[in-house]
JSON list of C-alpha atoms in Angstrom, two decimals:
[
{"chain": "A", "resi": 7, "resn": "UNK", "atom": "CA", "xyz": [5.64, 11.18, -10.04]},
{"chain": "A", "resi": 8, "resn": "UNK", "atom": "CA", "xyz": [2.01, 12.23, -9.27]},
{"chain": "A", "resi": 9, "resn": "UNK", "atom": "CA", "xyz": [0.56, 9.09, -8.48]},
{"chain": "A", "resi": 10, "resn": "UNK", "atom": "CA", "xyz": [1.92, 7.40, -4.77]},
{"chain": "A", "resi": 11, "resn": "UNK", "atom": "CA", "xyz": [1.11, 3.66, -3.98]},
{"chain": "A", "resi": 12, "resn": "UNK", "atom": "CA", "xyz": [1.16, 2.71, -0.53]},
{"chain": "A", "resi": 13, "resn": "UNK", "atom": "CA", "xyz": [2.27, -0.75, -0.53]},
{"chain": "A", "resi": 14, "resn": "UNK", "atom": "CA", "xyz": [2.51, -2.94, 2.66]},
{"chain": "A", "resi": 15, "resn": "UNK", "atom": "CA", "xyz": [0.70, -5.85, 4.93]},
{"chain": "A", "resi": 16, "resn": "UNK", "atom": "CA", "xyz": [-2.51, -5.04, 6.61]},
{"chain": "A", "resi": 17, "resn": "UNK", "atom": "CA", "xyz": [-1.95, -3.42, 9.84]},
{"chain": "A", "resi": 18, "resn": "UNK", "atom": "CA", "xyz": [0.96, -1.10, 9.21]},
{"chain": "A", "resi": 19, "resn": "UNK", "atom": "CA", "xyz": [-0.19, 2.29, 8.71]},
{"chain": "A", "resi": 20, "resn": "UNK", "atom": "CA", "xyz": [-0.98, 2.45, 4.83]},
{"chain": "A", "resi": 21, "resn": "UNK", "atom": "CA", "xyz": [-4.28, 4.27, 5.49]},
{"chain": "A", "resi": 22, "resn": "UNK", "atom": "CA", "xyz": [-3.39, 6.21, 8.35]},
{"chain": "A", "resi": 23, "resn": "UNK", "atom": "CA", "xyz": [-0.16, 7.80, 7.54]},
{"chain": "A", "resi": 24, "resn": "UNK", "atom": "CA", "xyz": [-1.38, 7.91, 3.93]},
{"chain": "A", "resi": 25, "resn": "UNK", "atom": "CA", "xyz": [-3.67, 10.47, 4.93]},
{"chain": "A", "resi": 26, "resn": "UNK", "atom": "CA", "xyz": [-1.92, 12.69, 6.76]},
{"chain": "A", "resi": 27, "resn": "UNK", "atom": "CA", "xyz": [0.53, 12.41, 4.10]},
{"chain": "A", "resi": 28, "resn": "UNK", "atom": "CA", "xyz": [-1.58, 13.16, 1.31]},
{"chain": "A", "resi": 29, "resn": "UNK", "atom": "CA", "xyz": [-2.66, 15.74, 3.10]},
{"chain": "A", "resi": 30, "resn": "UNK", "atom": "CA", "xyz": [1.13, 17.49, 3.68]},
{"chain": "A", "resi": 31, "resn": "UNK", "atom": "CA", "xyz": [2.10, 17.23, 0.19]},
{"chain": "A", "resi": 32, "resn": "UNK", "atom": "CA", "xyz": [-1.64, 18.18, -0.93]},
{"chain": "A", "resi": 33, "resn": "UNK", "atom": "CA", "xyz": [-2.76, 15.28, -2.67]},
{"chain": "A", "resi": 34, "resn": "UNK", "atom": "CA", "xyz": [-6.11, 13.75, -2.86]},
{"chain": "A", "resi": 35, "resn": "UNK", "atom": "CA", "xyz": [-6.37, 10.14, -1.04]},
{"chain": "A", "resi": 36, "resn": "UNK", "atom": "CA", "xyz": [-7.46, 7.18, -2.23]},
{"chain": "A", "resi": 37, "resn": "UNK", "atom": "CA", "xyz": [-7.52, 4.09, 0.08]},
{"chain": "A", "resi": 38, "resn": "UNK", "atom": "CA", "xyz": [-8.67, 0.75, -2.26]},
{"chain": "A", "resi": 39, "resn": "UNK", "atom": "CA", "xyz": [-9.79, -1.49, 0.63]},
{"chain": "A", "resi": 40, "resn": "UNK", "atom": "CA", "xyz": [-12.62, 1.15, 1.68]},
{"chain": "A", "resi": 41, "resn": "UNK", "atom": "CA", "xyz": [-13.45, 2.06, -1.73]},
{"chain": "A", "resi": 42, "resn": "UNK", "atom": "CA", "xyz": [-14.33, -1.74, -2.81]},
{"chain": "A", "resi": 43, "resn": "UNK", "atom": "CA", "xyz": [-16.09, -1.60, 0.19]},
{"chain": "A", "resi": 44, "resn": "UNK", "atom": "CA", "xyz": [-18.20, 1.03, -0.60]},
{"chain": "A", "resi": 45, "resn": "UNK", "atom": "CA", "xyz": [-18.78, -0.24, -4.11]},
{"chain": "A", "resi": 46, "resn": "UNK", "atom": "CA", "xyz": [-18.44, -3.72, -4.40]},
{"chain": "A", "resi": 47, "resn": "UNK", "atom": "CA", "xyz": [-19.21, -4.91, -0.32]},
{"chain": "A", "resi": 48, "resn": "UNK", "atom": "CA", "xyz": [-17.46, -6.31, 2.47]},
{"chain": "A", "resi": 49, "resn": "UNK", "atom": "CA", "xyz": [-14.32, -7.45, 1.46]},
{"chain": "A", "resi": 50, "resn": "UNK", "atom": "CA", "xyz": [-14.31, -11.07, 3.52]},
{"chain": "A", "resi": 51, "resn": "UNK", "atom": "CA", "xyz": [-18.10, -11.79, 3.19]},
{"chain": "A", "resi": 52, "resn": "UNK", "atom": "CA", "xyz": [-17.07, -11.47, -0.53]},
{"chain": "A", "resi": 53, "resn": "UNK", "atom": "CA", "xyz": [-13.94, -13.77, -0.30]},
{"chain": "A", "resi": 54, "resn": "UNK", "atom": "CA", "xyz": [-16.62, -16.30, 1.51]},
{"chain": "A", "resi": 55, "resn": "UNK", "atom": "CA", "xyz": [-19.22, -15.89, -0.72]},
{"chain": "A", "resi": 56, "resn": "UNK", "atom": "CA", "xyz": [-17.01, -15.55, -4.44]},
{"chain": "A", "resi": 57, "resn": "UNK", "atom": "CA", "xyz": [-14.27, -17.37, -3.23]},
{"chain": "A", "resi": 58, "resn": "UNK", "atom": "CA", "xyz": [-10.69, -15.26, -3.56]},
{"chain": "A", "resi": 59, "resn": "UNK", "atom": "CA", "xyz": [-9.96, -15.95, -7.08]},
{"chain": "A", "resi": 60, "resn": "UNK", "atom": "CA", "xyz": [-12.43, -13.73, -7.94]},
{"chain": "A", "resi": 61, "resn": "UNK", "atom": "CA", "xyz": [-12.37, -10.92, -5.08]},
{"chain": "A", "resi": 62, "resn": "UNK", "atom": "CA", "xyz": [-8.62, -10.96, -6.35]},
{"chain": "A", "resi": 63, "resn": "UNK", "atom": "CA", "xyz": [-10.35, -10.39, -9.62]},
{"chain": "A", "resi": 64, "resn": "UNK", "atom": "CA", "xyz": [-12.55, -7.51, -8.75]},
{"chain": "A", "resi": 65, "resn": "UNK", "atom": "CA", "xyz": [-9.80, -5.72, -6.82]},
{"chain": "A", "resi": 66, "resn": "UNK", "atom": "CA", "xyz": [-7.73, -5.87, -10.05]},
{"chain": "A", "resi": 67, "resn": "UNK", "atom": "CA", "xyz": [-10.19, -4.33, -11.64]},
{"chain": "A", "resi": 68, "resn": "UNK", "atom": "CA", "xyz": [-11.00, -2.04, -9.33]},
{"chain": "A", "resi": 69, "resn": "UNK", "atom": "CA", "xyz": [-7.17, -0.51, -9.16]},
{"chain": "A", "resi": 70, "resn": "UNK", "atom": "CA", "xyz": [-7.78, -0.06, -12.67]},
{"chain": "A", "resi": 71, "resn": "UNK", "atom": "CA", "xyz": [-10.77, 1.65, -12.63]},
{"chain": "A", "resi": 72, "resn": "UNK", "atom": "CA", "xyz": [-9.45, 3.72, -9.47]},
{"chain": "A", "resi": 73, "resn": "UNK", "atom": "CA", "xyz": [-6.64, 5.30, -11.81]},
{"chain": "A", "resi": 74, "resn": "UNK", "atom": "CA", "xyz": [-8.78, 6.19, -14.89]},
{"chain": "A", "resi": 75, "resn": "UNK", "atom": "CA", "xyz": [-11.04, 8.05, -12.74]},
{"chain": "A", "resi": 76, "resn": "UNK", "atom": "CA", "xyz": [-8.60, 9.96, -10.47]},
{"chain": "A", "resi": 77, "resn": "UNK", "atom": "CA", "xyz": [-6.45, 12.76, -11.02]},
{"chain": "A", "resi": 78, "resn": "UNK", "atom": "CA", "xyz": [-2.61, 12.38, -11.06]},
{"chain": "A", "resi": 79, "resn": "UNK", "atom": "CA", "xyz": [-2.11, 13.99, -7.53]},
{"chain": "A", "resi": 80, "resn": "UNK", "atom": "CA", "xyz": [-3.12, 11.20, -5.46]},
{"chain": "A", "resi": 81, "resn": "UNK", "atom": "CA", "xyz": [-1.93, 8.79, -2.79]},
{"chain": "A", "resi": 82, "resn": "UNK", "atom": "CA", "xyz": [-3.23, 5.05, -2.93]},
{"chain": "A", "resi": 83, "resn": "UNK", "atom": "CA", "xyz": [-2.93, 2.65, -0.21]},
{"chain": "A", "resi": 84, "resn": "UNK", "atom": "CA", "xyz": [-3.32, -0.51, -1.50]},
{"chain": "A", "resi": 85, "resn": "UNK", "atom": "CA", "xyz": [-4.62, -3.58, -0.34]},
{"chain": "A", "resi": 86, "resn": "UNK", "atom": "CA", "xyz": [-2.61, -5.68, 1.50]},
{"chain": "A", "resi": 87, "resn": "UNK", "atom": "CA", "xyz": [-2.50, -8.82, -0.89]},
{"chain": "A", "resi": 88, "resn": "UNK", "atom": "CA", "xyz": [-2.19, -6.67, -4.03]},
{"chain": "A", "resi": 89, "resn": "UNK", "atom": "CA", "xyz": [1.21, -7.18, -5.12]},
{"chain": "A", "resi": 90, "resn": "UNK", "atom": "CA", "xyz": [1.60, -10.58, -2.79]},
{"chain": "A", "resi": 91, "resn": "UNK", "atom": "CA", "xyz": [-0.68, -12.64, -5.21]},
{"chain": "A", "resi": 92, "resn": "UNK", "atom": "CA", "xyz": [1.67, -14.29, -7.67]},
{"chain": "A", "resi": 93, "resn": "UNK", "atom": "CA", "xyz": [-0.88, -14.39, -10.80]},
{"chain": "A", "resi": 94, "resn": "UNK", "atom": "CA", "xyz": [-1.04, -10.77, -10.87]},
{"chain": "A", "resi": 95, "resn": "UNK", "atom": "CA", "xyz": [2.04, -9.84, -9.60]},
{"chain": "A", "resi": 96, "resn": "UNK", "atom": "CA", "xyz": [3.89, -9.05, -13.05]},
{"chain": "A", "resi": 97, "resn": "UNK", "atom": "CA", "xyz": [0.79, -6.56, -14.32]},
{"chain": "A", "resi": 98, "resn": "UNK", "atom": "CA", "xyz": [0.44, -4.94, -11.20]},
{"chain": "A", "resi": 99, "resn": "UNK", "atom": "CA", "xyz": [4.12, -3.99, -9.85]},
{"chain": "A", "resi": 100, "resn": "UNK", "atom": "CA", "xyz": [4.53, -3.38, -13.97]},
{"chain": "A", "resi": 101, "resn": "UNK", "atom": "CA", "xyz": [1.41, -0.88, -13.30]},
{"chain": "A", "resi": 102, "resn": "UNK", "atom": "CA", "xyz": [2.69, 0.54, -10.32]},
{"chain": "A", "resi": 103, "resn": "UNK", "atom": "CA", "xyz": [6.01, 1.16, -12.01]},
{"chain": "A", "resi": 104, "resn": "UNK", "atom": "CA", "xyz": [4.90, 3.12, -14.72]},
{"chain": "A", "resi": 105, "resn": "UNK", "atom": "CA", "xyz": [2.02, 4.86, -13.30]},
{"chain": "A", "resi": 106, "resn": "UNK", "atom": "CA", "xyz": [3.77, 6.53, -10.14]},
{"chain": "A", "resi": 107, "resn": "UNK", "atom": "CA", "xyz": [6.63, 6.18, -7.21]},
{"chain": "A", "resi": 108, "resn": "UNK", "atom": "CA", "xyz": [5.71, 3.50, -4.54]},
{"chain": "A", "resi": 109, "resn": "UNK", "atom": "CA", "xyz": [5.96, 3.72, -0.66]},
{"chain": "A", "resi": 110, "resn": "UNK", "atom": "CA", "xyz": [6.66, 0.43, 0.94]},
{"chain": "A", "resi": 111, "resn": "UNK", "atom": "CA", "xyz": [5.47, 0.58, 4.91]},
{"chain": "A", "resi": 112, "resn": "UNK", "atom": "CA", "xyz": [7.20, -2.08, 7.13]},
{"chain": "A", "resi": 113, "resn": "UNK", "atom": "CA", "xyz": [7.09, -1.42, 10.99]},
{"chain": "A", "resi": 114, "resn": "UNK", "atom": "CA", "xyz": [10.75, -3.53, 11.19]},
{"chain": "A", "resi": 115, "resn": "UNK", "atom": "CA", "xyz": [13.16, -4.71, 8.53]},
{"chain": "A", "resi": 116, "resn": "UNK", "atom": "CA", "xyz": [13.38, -7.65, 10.71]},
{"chain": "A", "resi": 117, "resn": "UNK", "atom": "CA", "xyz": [10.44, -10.32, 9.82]},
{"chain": "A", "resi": 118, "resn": "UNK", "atom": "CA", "xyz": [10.12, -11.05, 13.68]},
{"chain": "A", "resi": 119, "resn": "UNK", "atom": "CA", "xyz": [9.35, -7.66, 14.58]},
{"chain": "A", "resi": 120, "resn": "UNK", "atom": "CA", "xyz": [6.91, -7.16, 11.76]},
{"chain": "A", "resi": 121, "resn": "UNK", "atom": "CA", "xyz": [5.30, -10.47, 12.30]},
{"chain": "A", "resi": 122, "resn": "UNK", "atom": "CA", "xyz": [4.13, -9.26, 15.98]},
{"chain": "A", "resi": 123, "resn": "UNK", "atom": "CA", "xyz": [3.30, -5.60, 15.31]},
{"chain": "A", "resi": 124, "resn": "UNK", "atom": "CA", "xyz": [1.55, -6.78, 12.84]},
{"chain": "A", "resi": 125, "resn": "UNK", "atom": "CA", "xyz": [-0.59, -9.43, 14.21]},
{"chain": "A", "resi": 126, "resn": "UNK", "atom": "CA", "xyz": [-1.13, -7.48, 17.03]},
{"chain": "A", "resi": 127, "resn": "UNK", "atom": "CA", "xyz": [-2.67, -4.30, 15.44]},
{"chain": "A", "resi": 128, "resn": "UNK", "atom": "CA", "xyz": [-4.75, -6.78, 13.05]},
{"chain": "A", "resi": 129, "resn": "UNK", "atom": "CA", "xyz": [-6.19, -8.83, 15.72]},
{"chain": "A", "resi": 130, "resn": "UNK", "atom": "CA", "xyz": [-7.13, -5.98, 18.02]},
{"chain": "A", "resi": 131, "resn": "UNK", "atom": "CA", "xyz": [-9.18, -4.28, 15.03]},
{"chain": "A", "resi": 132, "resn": "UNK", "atom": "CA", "xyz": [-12.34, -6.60, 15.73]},
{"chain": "A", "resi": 133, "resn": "UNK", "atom": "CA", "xyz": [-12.76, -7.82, 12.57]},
{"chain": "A", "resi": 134, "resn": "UNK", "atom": "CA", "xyz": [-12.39, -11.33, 13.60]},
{"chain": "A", "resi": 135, "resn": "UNK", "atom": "CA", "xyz": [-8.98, -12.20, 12.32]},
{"chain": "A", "resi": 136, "resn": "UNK", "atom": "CA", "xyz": [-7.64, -14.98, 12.74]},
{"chain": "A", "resi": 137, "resn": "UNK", "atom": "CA", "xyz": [-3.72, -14.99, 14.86]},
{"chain": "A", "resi": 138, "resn": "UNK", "atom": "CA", "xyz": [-2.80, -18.05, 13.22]},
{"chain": "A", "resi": 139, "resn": "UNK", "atom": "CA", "xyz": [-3.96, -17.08, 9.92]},
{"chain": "A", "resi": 140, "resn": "UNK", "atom": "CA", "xyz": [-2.25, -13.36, 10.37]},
{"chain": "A", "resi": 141, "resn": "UNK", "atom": "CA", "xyz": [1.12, -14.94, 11.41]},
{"chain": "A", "resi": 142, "resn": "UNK", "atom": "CA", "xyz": [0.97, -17.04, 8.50]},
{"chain": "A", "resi": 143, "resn": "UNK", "atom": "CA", "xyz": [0.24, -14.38, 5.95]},
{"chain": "A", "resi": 144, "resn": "UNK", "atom": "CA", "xyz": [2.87, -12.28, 6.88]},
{"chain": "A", "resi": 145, "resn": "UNK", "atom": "CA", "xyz": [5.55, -14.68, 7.02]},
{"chain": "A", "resi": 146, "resn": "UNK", "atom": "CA", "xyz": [4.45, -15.83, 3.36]},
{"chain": "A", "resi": 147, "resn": "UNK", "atom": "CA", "xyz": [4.43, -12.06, 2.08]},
{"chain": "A", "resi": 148, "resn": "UNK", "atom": "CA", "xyz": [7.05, -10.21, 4.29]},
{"chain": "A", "resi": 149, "resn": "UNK", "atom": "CA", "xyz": [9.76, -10.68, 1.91]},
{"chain": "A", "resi": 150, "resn": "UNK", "atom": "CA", "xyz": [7.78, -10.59, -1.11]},
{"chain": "A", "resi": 151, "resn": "UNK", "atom": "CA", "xyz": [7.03, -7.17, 0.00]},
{"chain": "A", "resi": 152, "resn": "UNK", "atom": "CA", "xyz": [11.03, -6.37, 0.24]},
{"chain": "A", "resi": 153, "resn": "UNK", "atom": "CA", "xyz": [11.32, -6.26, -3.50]},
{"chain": "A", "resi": 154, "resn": "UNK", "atom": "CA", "xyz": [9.01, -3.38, -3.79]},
{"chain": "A", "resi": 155, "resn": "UNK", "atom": "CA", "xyz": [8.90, 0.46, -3.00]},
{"chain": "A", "resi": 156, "resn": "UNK", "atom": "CA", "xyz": [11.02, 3.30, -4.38]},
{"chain": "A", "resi": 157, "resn": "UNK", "atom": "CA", "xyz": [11.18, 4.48, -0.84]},
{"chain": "A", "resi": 158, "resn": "UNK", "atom": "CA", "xyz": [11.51, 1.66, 1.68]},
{"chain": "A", "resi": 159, "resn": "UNK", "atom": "CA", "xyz": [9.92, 2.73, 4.91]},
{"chain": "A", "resi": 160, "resn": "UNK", "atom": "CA", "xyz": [10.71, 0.24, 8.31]},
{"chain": "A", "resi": 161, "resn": "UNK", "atom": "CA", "xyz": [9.14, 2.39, 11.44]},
{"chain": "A", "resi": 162, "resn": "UNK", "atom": "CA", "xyz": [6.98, 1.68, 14.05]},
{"chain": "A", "resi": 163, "resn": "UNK", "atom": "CA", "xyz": [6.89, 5.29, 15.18]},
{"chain": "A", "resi": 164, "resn": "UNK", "atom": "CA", "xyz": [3.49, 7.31, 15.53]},
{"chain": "A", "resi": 165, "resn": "UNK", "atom": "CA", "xyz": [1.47, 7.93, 11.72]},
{"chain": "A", "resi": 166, "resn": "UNK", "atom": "CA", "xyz": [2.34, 11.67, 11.96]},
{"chain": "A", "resi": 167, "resn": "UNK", "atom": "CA", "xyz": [6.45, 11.11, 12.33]},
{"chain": "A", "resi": 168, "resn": "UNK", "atom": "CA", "xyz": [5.95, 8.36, 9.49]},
{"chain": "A", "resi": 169, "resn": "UNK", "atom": "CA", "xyz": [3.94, 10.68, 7.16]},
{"chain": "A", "resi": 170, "resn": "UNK", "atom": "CA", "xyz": [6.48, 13.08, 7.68]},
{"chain": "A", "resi": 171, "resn": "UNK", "atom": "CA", "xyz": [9.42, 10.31, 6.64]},
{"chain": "A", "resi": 172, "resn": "UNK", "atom": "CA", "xyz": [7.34, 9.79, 3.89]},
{"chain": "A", "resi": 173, "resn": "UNK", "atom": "CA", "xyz": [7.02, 13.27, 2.95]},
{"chain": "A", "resi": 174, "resn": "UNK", "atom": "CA", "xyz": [10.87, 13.89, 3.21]},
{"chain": "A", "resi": 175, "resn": "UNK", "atom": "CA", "xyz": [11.72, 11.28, 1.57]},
{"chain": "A", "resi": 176, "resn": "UNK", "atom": "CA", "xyz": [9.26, 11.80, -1.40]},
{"chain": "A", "resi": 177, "resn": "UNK", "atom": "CA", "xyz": [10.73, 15.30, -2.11]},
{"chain": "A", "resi": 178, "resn": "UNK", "atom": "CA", "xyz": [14.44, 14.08, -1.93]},
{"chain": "A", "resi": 179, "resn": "UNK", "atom": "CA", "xyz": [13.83, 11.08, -4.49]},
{"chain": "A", "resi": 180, "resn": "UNK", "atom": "CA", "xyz": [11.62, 14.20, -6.09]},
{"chain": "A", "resi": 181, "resn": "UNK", "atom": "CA", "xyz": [14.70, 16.10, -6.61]},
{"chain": "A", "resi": 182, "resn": "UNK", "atom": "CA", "xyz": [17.44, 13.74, -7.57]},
{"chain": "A", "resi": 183, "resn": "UNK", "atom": "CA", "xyz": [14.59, 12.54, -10.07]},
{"chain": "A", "resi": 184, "resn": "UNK", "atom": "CA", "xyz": [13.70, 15.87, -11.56]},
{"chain": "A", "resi": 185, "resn": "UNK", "atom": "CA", "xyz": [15.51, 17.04, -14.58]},
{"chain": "A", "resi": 186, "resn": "UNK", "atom": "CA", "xyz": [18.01, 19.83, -13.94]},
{"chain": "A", "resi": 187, "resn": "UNK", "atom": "CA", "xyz": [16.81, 23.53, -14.58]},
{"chain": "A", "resi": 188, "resn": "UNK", "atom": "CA", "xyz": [20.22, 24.27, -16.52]},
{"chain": "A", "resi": 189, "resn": "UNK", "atom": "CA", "xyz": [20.50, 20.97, -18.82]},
{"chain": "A", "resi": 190, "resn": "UNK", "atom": "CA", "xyz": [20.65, 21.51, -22.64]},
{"chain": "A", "resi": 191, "resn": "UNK", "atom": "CA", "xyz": [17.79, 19.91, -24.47]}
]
């Protein structure tokens, strides 16, 4: 399991606590939103200008191209709409699968509490998002998410206590998932 996905709506943490734990378990870090940024542009000028078939398009490919040019020890935190788009949702939670162990981040098991956490902490980011629009999207997705992560994360707690749940919990799913030093071949 060298390869960690971050999976979870915008707003919860996935960059944040991905970093710090990356950094614990000494992996590199790899967050997709900022890289398309960097290589591709700004993520909703591009939905505006492309339209979102194809950003959803060129973040495919980007995942893609992410993994082939990364090591195995690495952390992704994936964009938010990755595995909520239903075209692509077969190939990617196949690729996510069978490339690595994923992390889903929820701040509440209950939809309610996710809804305003979330909605808050997007809206107060100044990127001009919409409340309506951010309600909506996470009550479409929040139980789409619940069918995904190896480790199911629901805290609202500060990134360093989450990155350290994260970090505890990847090492005990580590060792009930690593073959046992005294098994016969």
């Amino acid at each position: 399991m060298n390869r960690i996905f971050i999976i979870g709506p915008g707003g919860v943490g996935k960059t944040t606590c991905g970093k710090i734990f990356a950094e614990k378990i000494s992996y590199d870090f790899v967050d997709t939103d900022f890289e398309f940024i960097n290589r591709i542009g700004e993520i909703d000028r591009y939905i505006e200008e492309k339209g979102y078939l194809i950003y959803r398009n060129a973040n495919s490919n980007l995942f893609y191209e992410l993994i082939e040019g990364r090591n195995n020890n690495t952390v992704f935190a994936l964009s938010s709409g990755f595995l909520a788009d239903e075209i692509d949702l077969s190939k990617h939670s196949n690729s996510i699968r069978d490339l690595g162990l994923s992390i889903l981040l929820l701040p509440s098991e209950s939809l309610e509490e996710t809804e305003e956490v979330v909605v808050k902490r997007q809206v107060s980011r100044g990127l001009n998002y919409d409340e309506k629009r951010e309600r909506e999207k996470i009550k479409k997705r929040f139980y789409d998410y619940q069918h995904f992560g190896d480790i199911k994360l629901f805290s609202d707690q500060s990134p360093e206590l989450i990155a350290e749940m994260m970090k505890t919990r990847y090492n005990e799913l580590s060792r009930t998932s690593a073959p046992s030093p005294h098994s016969s071949d």
